[in-house]
PDB file of C-alpha atoms and ligand atoms in Angstrom:
ATOM      1  CA  VAL A 192      -5.485 -16.504   4.446  1.00 41.00           C
ATOM      2  CA  GLU A 193      -7.582 -17.804   2.391  1.00 43.00           C
ATOM      3  CA  HIS A 194      -6.736 -19.799  -1.150  1.00 45.00           C
ATOM      4  CA  THR A 195      -8.243 -19.551  -4.323  1.00 42.00           C
ATOM      5  CA  ILE A 196     -10.030 -22.632  -5.712  1.00 43.00           C
ATOM      6  CA  GLU A 197      -8.510 -23.598  -9.091  1.00 42.00           C
ATOM      7  CA  GLY A 198     -10.542 -24.662 -11.968  1.00 39.00           C
ATOM      8  CA  GLN A 199     -13.210 -22.181 -11.353  1.00 39.00           C
ATOM      9  CA  THR A 200     -16.497 -21.804 -13.954  1.00 37.00           C
ATOM     10  CA  ARG A 201     -15.830 -19.169 -16.595  1.00 41.00           C
ATOM     11  CA  PHE A 202     -19.369 -17.808 -16.492  1.00 43.00           C
ATOM     12  CA  PRO A 203     -19.236 -15.990 -13.210  1.00 44.00           C
ATOM     13  CA  ASP A 204     -22.392 -14.225 -11.751  1.00 44.00           C
ATOM     14  CA  PRO A 205     -22.254 -10.481 -11.235  1.00 45.00           C
ATOM     15  CA  ARG A 206     -24.401 -10.947  -7.801  1.00 46.00           C
ATOM     16  CA  PRO A 207     -22.682 -11.641  -4.355  1.00 45.00           C
ATOM     17  CA  SER A 208     -23.502 -15.173  -3.213  1.00 44.00           C
ATOM     18  CA  SER A 209     -25.822 -14.662  -0.343  1.00 44.00           C
ATOM     19  CA  VAL A 210     -23.620 -17.649   1.771  1.00 43.00           C
ATOM     20  CA  PRO A 211     -20.876 -16.123   3.393  1.00 45.00           C
ATOM     21  CA  PRO A 212     -17.473 -17.156   2.479  1.00 45.00           C
ATOM     22  CA  PRO A 213     -16.271 -19.607   5.584  1.00 44.00           C
ATOM     23  CA  GLY A 214     -14.814 -18.085   8.629  1.00 44.00           C
ATOM     24  CA  SER A 215     -16.010 -14.717   7.849  1.00 43.00           C
ATOM     25  CA  GLU A 216     -19.357 -14.277   9.562  1.00 42.00           C
ATOM     26  CA  GLY A 217     -21.720 -16.750  11.685  1.00 42.00           C
ATOM     27  CA  PRO A 218     -22.939 -16.940  15.103  1.00 43.00           C
ATOM     28  CA  GLY A 219     -20.433 -16.434  17.609  1.00 41.00           C
ATOM     29  CA  ALA A 220     -17.458 -15.604  15.288  1.00 38.00           C
ATOM     30  CA  VAL A 221     -15.371 -12.753  16.217  1.00 38.00           C
ATOM     31  CA  PRO A 222     -16.530  -9.691  14.383  1.00 38.00           C
ATOM     32  CA  LEU A 223     -13.231  -7.760  14.275  1.00 53.00           C
ATOM     33  CA  LEU A 224     -11.789  -8.685  10.870  1.00 68.00           C
ATOM     34  CA  MET A 225      -9.382  -7.145   8.679  1.00 83.00           C
ATOM     35  CA  PRO A 226     -10.162  -5.743   5.325  1.00 90.00           C
ATOM     36  CA  LEU A 227     -10.390  -8.533   2.624  1.00 92.00           C
ATOM     37  CA  VAL A 228      -8.532  -7.367  -0.598  1.00 96.00           C
ATOM     38  CA  LEU A 229      -9.329  -9.104  -4.137  1.00 97.00           C
ATOM     39  CA  VAL A 230      -6.039  -9.396  -6.240  1.00 98.00           C
ATOM     40  CA  ILE A 231      -6.958  -9.698 -10.188  1.00 98.00           C
ATOM     41  CA  GLU A 232      -3.458  -9.876 -11.838  1.00 97.00           C
ATOM     42  CA  ASP A 233      -2.374 -12.502 -14.331  1.00 96.00           C
ATOM     43  CA  ASP A 234       1.151 -12.046 -13.897  1.00 96.00           C
ATOM     44  CA  ARG A 235       2.276 -14.901 -11.507  1.00 96.00           C
ATOM     45  CA  ARG A 236       5.249 -13.215  -9.826  1.00 96.00           C
ATOM     46  CA  MET A 237       3.369  -9.972  -9.158  1.00 96.00           C
ATOM     47  CA  ARG A 238       0.272 -11.571  -7.874  1.00 97.00           C
ATOM     48  CA  LYS A 239       2.713 -13.635  -5.339  1.00 96.00           C
ATOM     49  CA  TYR A 240       4.174  -9.965  -4.471  1.00 97.00           C
ATOM     50  CA  LEU A 241       0.731  -8.640  -3.478  1.00 97.00           C
ATOM     51  CA  ARG A 242      -0.357 -11.455  -1.845  1.00 96.00           C
ATOM     52  CA  ALA A 243       2.505 -11.345   0.193  1.00 96.00           C
ATOM     53  CA  THR A 244       2.699  -7.735   0.862  1.00 96.00           C
ATOM     54  CA  LEU A 245      -1.225  -7.556   1.703  1.00 95.00           C
ATOM     55  CA  ALA A 246      -0.794 -10.622   4.060  1.00 92.00           C
ATOM     56  CA  ASP A 247       2.325  -8.874   5.585  1.00 92.00           C
ATOM     57  CA  GLN A 248       0.251  -6.430   6.837  1.00 91.00           C
ATOM     58  CA  ARG A 249      -2.787  -8.997   7.813  1.00 88.00           C
ATOM     59  CA  PHE A 250      -5.008  -8.294   5.167  1.00 91.00           C
ATOM     60  CA  ARG A 251      -7.150 -11.160   4.078  1.00 89.00           C
ATOM     61  CA  VAL A 252      -6.624 -11.763   0.560  1.00 94.00           C
ATOM     62  CA  VAL A 253      -8.162 -13.822  -2.211  1.00 95.00           C
ATOM     63  CA  ASP A 254      -6.450 -13.509  -5.754  1.00 96.00           C
ATOM     64  CA  ALA A 255      -7.683 -14.596  -9.421  1.00 97.00           C
ATOM     65  CA  GLU A 256      -5.655 -14.545 -12.755  1.00 97.00           C
ATOM     66  CA  SER A 257      -8.070 -13.459 -15.271  1.00 96.00           C
ATOM     67  CA  GLY A 258     -11.176 -10.920 -15.482  1.00 96.00           C
ATOM     68  CA  ALA A 259     -13.505 -14.088 -15.364  1.00 95.00           C
ATOM     69  CA  GLU A 260     -11.955 -15.720 -12.207  1.00 96.00           C
ATOM     70  CA  GLY A 261     -12.142 -12.505 -10.819  1.00 96.00           C
ATOM     71  CA  LEU A 262     -15.480 -11.823 -11.114  1.00 94.00           C
ATOM     72  CA  VAL A 263     -16.390 -15.090  -9.647  1.00 93.00           C
ATOM     73  CA  GLN A 264     -14.231 -14.515  -6.533  1.00 92.00           C
ATOM     74  CA  ALA A 265     -15.779 -10.833  -6.141  1.00 92.00           C
ATOM     75  CA  SER A 266     -19.385 -12.393  -6.211  1.00 88.00           C
ATOM     76  CA  GLY A 267     -18.204 -15.101  -3.927  1.00 86.00           C
ATOM     77  CA  HIS A 268     -16.292 -13.053  -0.979  1.00 88.00           C
ATOM     78  CA  ASN A 269     -17.645  -9.375  -1.416  1.00 86.00           C
ATOM     79  CA  PRO A 270     -14.275  -7.938  -1.058  1.00 91.00           C
ATOM     80  CA  ASP A 271     -13.910  -4.516   0.831  1.00 92.00           C
ATOM     81  CA  LEU A 272     -10.919  -3.665  -2.096  1.00 96.00           C
ATOM     82  CA  VAL A 273     -10.065  -4.709  -5.241  1.00 97.00           C
ATOM     83  CA  ILE A 274      -6.762  -4.481  -6.808  1.00 98.00           C
ATOM     84  CA  LEU A 275      -7.105  -4.788 -10.379  1.00 97.00           C
ATOM     85  CA  ASP A 276      -4.498  -5.375 -13.442  1.00 95.00           C
ATOM     86  CA  PHE A 277      -5.647  -3.321 -16.647  1.00 92.00           C
ATOM     87  CA  GLY A 278      -3.817  -6.059 -18.756  1.00 91.00           C
ATOM     88  CA  LEU A 279      -5.618  -9.171 -18.367  1.00 94.00           C
ATOM     89  CA  PRO A 280      -5.633 -12.269 -20.856  1.00 94.00           C
ATOM     90  CA  ASP A 281      -9.964 -12.391 -20.876  1.00 95.00           C
ATOM     91  CA  PHE A 282     -11.100  -9.090 -20.171  1.00 92.00           C
ATOM     92  CA  ASP A 283      -9.572  -5.368 -19.878  1.00 89.00           C
ATOM     93  CA  GLY A 284      -9.682  -3.376 -16.523  1.00 90.00           C
ATOM     94  CA  ILE A 285     -12.905  -1.398 -17.873  1.00 91.00           C
ATOM     95  CA  GLN A 286     -14.930  -4.797 -18.562  1.00 93.00           C
ATOM     96  CA  VAL A 287     -13.765  -6.132 -15.490  1.00 94.00           C
ATOM     97  CA  THR A 288     -15.045  -2.489 -13.853  1.00 94.00           C
ATOM     98  CA  THR A 289     -18.037  -1.883 -15.653  1.00 91.00           C
ATOM     99  CA  ARG A 290     -19.353  -5.350 -14.476  1.00 91.00           C
ATOM    100  CA  LEU A 291     -18.021  -4.984 -10.908  1.00 91.00           C
ATOM    101  CA  ARG A 292     -19.698  -1.415 -10.747  1.00 87.00           C
ATOM    102  CA  GLU A 293     -22.913  -3.503 -11.728  1.00 84.00           C
ATOM    103  CA  TRP A 294     -23.324  -4.705  -8.001  1.00 83.00           C
ATOM    104  CA  THR A 295     -20.234  -3.489  -5.530  1.00 85.00           C
ATOM    105  CA  ALA A 296     -19.019   0.127  -4.309  1.00 85.00           C
ATOM    106  CA  ALA A 297     -16.011  -1.314  -3.114  1.00 91.00           C
ATOM    107  CA  PRO A 298     -12.973   0.962  -4.536  1.00 93.00           C
ATOM    108  CA  ILE A 299     -11.227  -0.528  -7.598  1.00 95.00           C
ATOM    109  CA  LEU A 300      -7.469   0.713  -7.657  1.00 95.00           C
ATOM    110  CA  MET A 301      -5.983  -0.222 -11.010  1.00 94.00           C
ATOM    111  CA  LEU A 302      -2.808  -1.154 -11.850  1.00 94.00           C
ATOM    112  CA  SER A 303      -1.515  -0.094 -15.405  1.00 88.00           C
ATOM    113  CA  ALA A 304       1.630  -0.706 -17.632  1.00 84.00           C
ATOM    114  CA  ARG A 305       3.075   2.843 -19.063  1.00 73.00           C
ATOM    115  CA  ASP A 306       1.558   1.904 -22.566  1.00 75.00           C
ATOM    116  CA  GLU A 307      -1.794   1.379 -21.250  1.00 73.00           C
ATOM    117  CA  GLU A 308      -1.881   4.987 -19.828  1.00 70.00           C
ATOM    118  CA  HIS A 309      -4.854   6.277 -22.014  1.00 73.00           C
ATOM    119  CA  ASP A 310      -6.666   3.623 -21.446  1.00 79.00           C
ATOM    120  CA  LYS A 311      -6.597   4.262 -17.725  1.00 77.00           C
ATOM    121  CA  VAL A 312      -8.916   7.298 -17.847  1.00 83.00           C
ATOM    122  CA  ALA A 313     -11.918   5.239 -19.600  1.00 84.00           C
ATOM    123  CA  ALA A 314     -11.678   3.099 -16.598  1.00 85.00           C
ATOM    124  CA  LEU A 315     -11.688   5.706 -14.172  1.00 87.00           C
ATOM    125  CA  ASP A 316     -14.710   6.690 -16.075  1.00 85.00           C
ATOM    126  CA  ALA A 317     -16.154   3.248 -15.673  1.00 86.00           C
ATOM    127  CA  GLY A 318     -15.914   3.347 -12.277  1.00 88.00           C
ATOM    128  CA  ALA A 319     -12.431   2.762 -10.974  1.00 92.00           C
ATOM    129  CA  ASN A 320     -11.595   4.792  -8.379  1.00 89.00           C
ATOM    130  CA  ASP A 321      -7.667   5.054  -8.609  1.00 90.00           C
ATOM    131  CA  TYR A 322      -4.555   3.812 -10.482  1.00 89.00           C
ATOM    132  CA  LEU A 323      -0.591   3.168 -10.236  1.00 90.00           C
ATOM    133  CA  THR A 324       1.505   2.924 -13.063  1.00 89.00           C
ATOM    134  CA  LYS A 325       3.927  -0.337 -12.791  1.00 90.00           C
ATOM    135  CA  PRO A 326       6.588  -0.537 -11.344  1.00 91.00           C
ATOM    136  CA  PHE A 327       5.571   1.304  -7.975  1.00 93.00           C
ATOM    137  CA  GLY A 328       7.009   1.023  -4.631  1.00 93.00           C
ATOM    138  CA  THR A 329       5.248  -1.021  -1.414  1.00 94.00           C
ATOM    139  CA  GLY A 330       5.001   2.368   0.465  1.00 93.00           C
ATOM    140  CA  GLU A 331       2.779   3.612  -2.374  1.00 91.00           C
ATOM    141  CA  LEU A 332       0.849   0.813  -3.052  1.00 95.00           C
ATOM    142  CA  LEU A 333       0.101   0.678   1.162  1.00 94.00           C
ATOM    143  CA  ALA A 334      -0.744   3.973   1.490  1.00 91.00           C
ATOM    144  CA  ARG A 335      -3.188   4.165  -1.314  1.00 91.00           C
ATOM    145  CA  ILE A 336      -4.956   0.992   0.082  1.00 93.00           C
ATOM    146  CA  ARG A 337      -5.060   2.844   3.287  1.00 90.00           C
ATOM    147  CA  VAL A 338      -6.900   5.894   1.727  1.00 86.00           C
ATOM    148  CA  TRP A 339      -9.395   3.854   0.037  1.00 88.00           C
ATOM    149  CA  LEU A 340     -10.399   1.965   2.970  1.00 87.00           C
ATOM    150  CA  ARG A 341     -10.422   4.858   4.996  1.00 83.00           C
ATOM    151  CA  HIS A 342     -12.548   6.695   2.541  1.00 77.00           C
ATOM    152  CA  THR A 343     -15.093   3.997   2.365  1.00 74.00           C
ATOM    153  CA  GLN A 344     -15.235   3.716   5.777  1.00 66.00           C
ATOM    154  CA  ARG A 345     -15.584   7.626   6.499  1.00 60.00           C
ATOM    155  CA  ALA A 346     -18.437   7.306   3.287  1.00 56.00           C
ATOM    156  CA  THR A 347     -20.639   5.031   5.607  1.00 52.00           C
ATOM    157  CA  SER A 348     -19.753   6.722   9.325  1.00 50.00           C
ATOM    158  CA  ASP A 349     -20.082  10.274   8.823  1.00 47.00           C
ATOM    159  CA  SER A 350     -21.281  11.279   5.436  1.00 46.00           C
ATOM    160  CA  LEU A 351     -23.315  14.340   6.766  1.00 51.00           C
ATOM    161  CA  ASP A 352     -20.180  16.162   7.817  1.00 59.00           C
ATOM    162  CA  SER A 353     -20.260  19.715   7.218  1.00 81.00           C
ATOM    163  CA  SER A 354     -16.714  20.294   7.060  1.00 86.00           C
ATOM    164  CA  LEU A 355     -13.795  18.558   5.666  1.00 88.00           C
ATOM    165  CA  GLU A 356      -9.966  18.914   6.666  1.00 90.00           C
ATOM    166  CA  VAL A 357      -6.904  17.526   4.439  1.00 91.00           C
ATOM    167  CA  GLY A 358      -3.760  18.782   6.067  1.00 92.00           C
ATOM    168  CA  ASP A 359      -3.852  22.838   5.981  1.00 94.00           C
ATOM    169  CA  LEU A 360      -6.758  22.929   3.857  1.00 95.00           C
ATOM    170  CA  ARG A 361     -10.234  22.974   5.519  1.00 95.00           C
ATOM    171  CA  ILE A 362     -13.900  23.695   3.981  1.00 93.00           C
ATOM    172  CA  ASP A 363     -17.186  24.515   5.903  1.00 90.00           C
ATOM    173  CA  PHE A 364     -19.664  23.310   3.650  1.00 85.00           C
ATOM    174  CA  GLY A 365     -22.481  24.817   6.175  1.00 81.00           C
ATOM    175  CA  LYS A 366     -20.980  28.178   6.193  1.00 83.00           C
ATOM    176  CA  ARG A 367     -19.462  28.138   2.557  1.00 87.00           C
ATOM    177  CA  LEU A 368     -16.092  29.048   3.743  1.00 91.00           C
ATOM    178  CA  ALA A 369     -12.655  27.649   2.544  1.00 95.00           C
ATOM    179  CA  PHE A 370      -9.534  27.985   5.096  1.00 96.00           C
ATOM    180  CA  VAL A 371      -5.673  27.491   4.860  1.00 96.00           C
ATOM    181  CA  GLY A 372      -4.397  27.011   8.510  1.00 94.00           C
ATOM    182  CA  GLU A 373      -6.422  29.832  10.237  1.00 93.00           C
ATOM    183  CA  ARG A 374      -6.427  32.143   7.355  1.00 95.00           C
ATOM    184  CA  GLU A 375     -10.154  32.393   5.448  1.00 94.00           C
ATOM    185  CA  VAL A 376      -9.833  32.593   1.948  1.00 95.00           C
ATOM    186  CA  ARG A 377     -12.273  34.171  -0.363  1.00 93.00           C
ATOM    187  CA  LEU A 378     -13.488  31.778  -3.142  1.00 91.00           C
ATOM    188  CA  THR A 379     -15.825  32.541  -6.014  1.00 90.00           C
ATOM    189  CA  PRO A 380     -19.077  30.322  -6.470  1.00 87.00           C
ATOM    190  CA  THR A 381     -17.052  28.022  -9.303  1.00 91.00           C
ATOM    191  CA  GLN A 382     -14.074  28.400  -7.115  1.00 93.00           C
ATOM    192  CA  TYR A 383     -15.794  27.075  -4.216  1.00 93.00           C
ATOM    193  CA  LYS A 384     -17.690  24.135  -6.101  1.00 91.00           C
ATOM    194  CA  LEU A 385     -14.103  22.860  -7.884  1.00 94.00           C
ATOM    195  CA  PHE A 386     -12.860  22.923  -3.843  1.00 95.00           C
ATOM    196  CA  GLY A 387     -15.545  21.049  -2.536  1.00 92.00           C
ATOM    197  CA  THR A 388     -15.426  18.454  -5.236  1.00 91.00           C
ATOM    198  CA  LEU A 389     -11.559  17.624  -4.938  1.00 93.00           C
ATOM    199  CA  MET A 390     -11.982  17.802  -0.671  1.00 91.00           C
ATOM    200  CA  ARG A 391     -14.864  15.131  -1.098  1.00 86.00           C
ATOM    201  CA  ASN A 392     -12.829  13.157  -3.013  1.00 85.00           C
ATOM    202  CA  ALA A 393      -9.356  13.848  -1.342  1.00 86.00           C
ATOM    203  CA  GLY A 394      -6.424  11.348  -2.249  1.00 86.00           C
ATOM    204  CA  LYS A 395      -8.896  10.104  -5.453  1.00 84.00           C
ATOM    205  CA  VAL A 396      -7.346  10.814  -8.794  1.00 88.00           C
ATOM    206  CA  LEU A 397     -10.467  12.778 -10.927  1.00 89.00           C
ATOM    207  CA  THR A 398     -10.446  12.591 -14.516  1.00 89.00           C
ATOM    208  CA  HIS A 399     -11.047  16.095 -16.328  1.00 92.00           C
ATOM    209  CA  GLU A 400     -14.445  14.753 -17.547  1.00 88.00           C
ATOM    210  CA  GLN A 401     -15.652  13.632 -13.718  1.00 87.00           C
ATOM    211  CA  ILE A 402     -14.723  17.025 -12.513  1.00 90.00           C
ATOM    212  CA  LEU A 403     -16.045  18.922 -15.476  1.00 90.00           C
ATOM    213  CA  PHE A 404     -19.318  16.975 -15.393  1.00 85.00           C
ATOM    214  CA  THR A 405     -19.614  17.846 -11.020  1.00 85.00           C
ATOM    215  CA  VAL A 406     -18.671  21.609 -11.252  1.00 88.00           C
ATOM    216  CA  TRP A 407     -19.911  22.736 -14.534  1.00 87.00           C
ATOM    217  CA  GLY A 408     -22.620  20.421 -15.645  1.00 83.00           C
ATOM    218  CA  PRO A 409     -22.934  17.544 -18.292  1.00 78.00           C
ATOM    219  CA  ALA A 410     -22.842  20.320 -21.372  1.00 82.00           C
ATOM    220  CA  TYR A 411     -19.258  21.217 -20.567  1.00 85.00           C
ATOM    221  CA  THR A 412     -17.566  17.707 -20.084  1.00 85.00           C
ATOM    222  CA  LYS A 413     -14.935  18.621 -22.820  1.00 88.00           C
ATOM    223  CA  GLU A 414     -14.232  22.071 -21.619  1.00 90.00           C
ATOM    224  CA  THR A 415     -10.551  20.950 -20.104  1.00 91.00           C
ATOM    225  CA  GLN A 416      -9.061  24.583 -20.618  1.00 92.00           C
ATOM    226  CA  TYR A 417     -11.893  25.888 -18.130  1.00 90.00           C
ATOM    227  CA  LEU A 418     -10.771  23.382 -15.669  1.00 95.00           C
ATOM    228  CA  ARG A 419      -7.317  24.526 -16.093  1.00 95.00           C
ATOM    229  CA  VAL A 420      -7.672  28.100 -15.810  1.00 95.00           C
ATOM    230  CA  TYR A 421     -10.094  27.689 -12.539  1.00 96.00           C
ATOM    231  CA  MET A 422      -7.465  25.253 -11.107  1.00 97.00           C
ATOM    232  CA  GLY A 423      -4.399  27.645 -11.558  1.00 97.00           C
ATOM    233  CA  GLN A 424      -6.801  30.104  -9.311  1.00 96.00           C
ATOM    234  CA  LEU A 425      -7.016  27.769  -6.617  1.00 97.00           C
ATOM    235  CA  ARG A 426      -3.862  27.399  -6.532  1.00 97.00           C
ATOM    236  CA  GLN A 427      -3.067  30.557  -6.131  1.00 97.00           C
ATOM    237  CA  LYS A 428      -5.347  30.953  -3.041  1.00 96.00           C
ATOM    238  CA  LEU A 429      -4.588  27.956  -1.187  1.00 97.00           C
ATOM    239  CA  GLU A 430      -0.844  26.893  -2.116  1.00 96.00           C
ATOM    240  CA  ASP A 431       2.069  28.224  -0.890  1.00 95.00           C
ATOM    241  CA  ASN A 432       3.867  27.763  -4.228  1.00 95.00           C
ATOM    242  CA  PRO A 433       1.429  27.477  -6.818  1.00 95.00           C
ATOM    243  CA  ALA A 434       4.234  26.274  -9.403  1.00 95.00           C
ATOM    244  CA  ARG A 435       5.007  23.325  -7.127  1.00 95.00           C
ATOM    245  CA  PRO A 436       1.565  22.708  -5.426  1.00 95.00           C
ATOM    246  CA  ARG A 437       1.581  20.393  -2.568  1.00 94.00           C
ATOM    247  CA  TYR A 438      -2.207  19.709  -2.479  1.00 95.00           C
ATOM    248  CA  LEU A 439      -3.811  20.402  -5.823  1.00 96.00           C
ATOM    249  CA  VAL A 440      -1.413  17.812  -8.071  1.00 95.00           C
ATOM    250  CA  THR A 441      -1.724  17.234 -11.786  1.00 95.00           C
ATOM    251  CA  GLU A 442      -2.478  13.916 -12.647  1.00 91.00           C
ATOM    252  CA  PRO A 443      -0.704  14.119 -16.490  1.00 89.00           C
ATOM    253  CA  GLY A 444      -2.974  13.128 -19.142  1.00 87.00           C
ATOM    254  CA  VAL A 445      -5.928  11.779 -16.281  1.00 90.00           C
ATOM    255  CA  GLY A 446      -6.965  14.776 -14.353  1.00 93.00           C
ATOM    256  CA  TYR A 447      -6.203  15.957 -10.948  1.00 95.00           C
ATOM    257  CA  ARG A 448      -5.715  14.953  -7.382  1.00 94.00           C
ATOM    258  CA  LEU A 449      -6.329  16.582  -3.996  1.00 94.00           C
ATOM    259  CA  ARG A 450      -3.396  14.993  -2.735  1.00 92.00           C
ATOM    260  CA  ILE A 451      -3.031  13.853   1.302  1.00 85.00           C
ATOM    261  CA  SER A 452       0.140  14.824   2.477  1.00 66.00           C
ATOM    262  CA  ALA A 453       1.794  11.995   4.279  1.00 45.00           C
ATOM    263  CA  SER A 454       0.949  12.183   8.150  1.00 40.00           C
TER     264      SER A 454
HETATM  265 CA1   CA B1955      -1.134  -8.175 -16.944  1.00 76.30          CA
END
């Protein structure tokens, strides 16, 4: 477990340092390392809880109590995942996300308070990958972290996969076919595009704007009613009970998520 160095400079360099953190690399070192998680959180108790929970799961952890310190830690350690509290004393989650996205694609999981619900959409649009609203359970936190670490590993190892499977749902990009279990489901071109977008981002919350941009194009990013109609159609075709979807879930005020069922 690495420790935070107190008294950091307040002017972070956004680029990762060329010198690897001590003990993480180097000739003769054992290459099998647990993912490194950076926690940026000003609430001391929450920070301690996150540190302890992550360390308990054998993750390597570094932490920071402000946005500026978080950016320094990020550039020094090049973390595999960032847990970012939305409300920090110096910068907000959108600013920190924007700075991080200048150089790293590491997943950013945001923690927000109830009264910050509105801002989290902007943070997702700025490049954060996911959010959890406080208070949240430890199981939920760890599940999200695993989804994201798996997601990045998959993105680098088999991004050319021509088919994807989530629970009973399957899409074959080569043949442009969709399935629920063994049953083929006929989709219109737009329904197929929407389903493909959700499958490629399984587990991830997508904002209305992100989905509209990807499926319909830049001129349609405000047309949330299109999305609602098509999402309803997809649920009719893919869900056992469209009124209580298992996979195609609404994230109120934000967008949608294709849920990866606990398995
Ligand atoms: Ca805070």
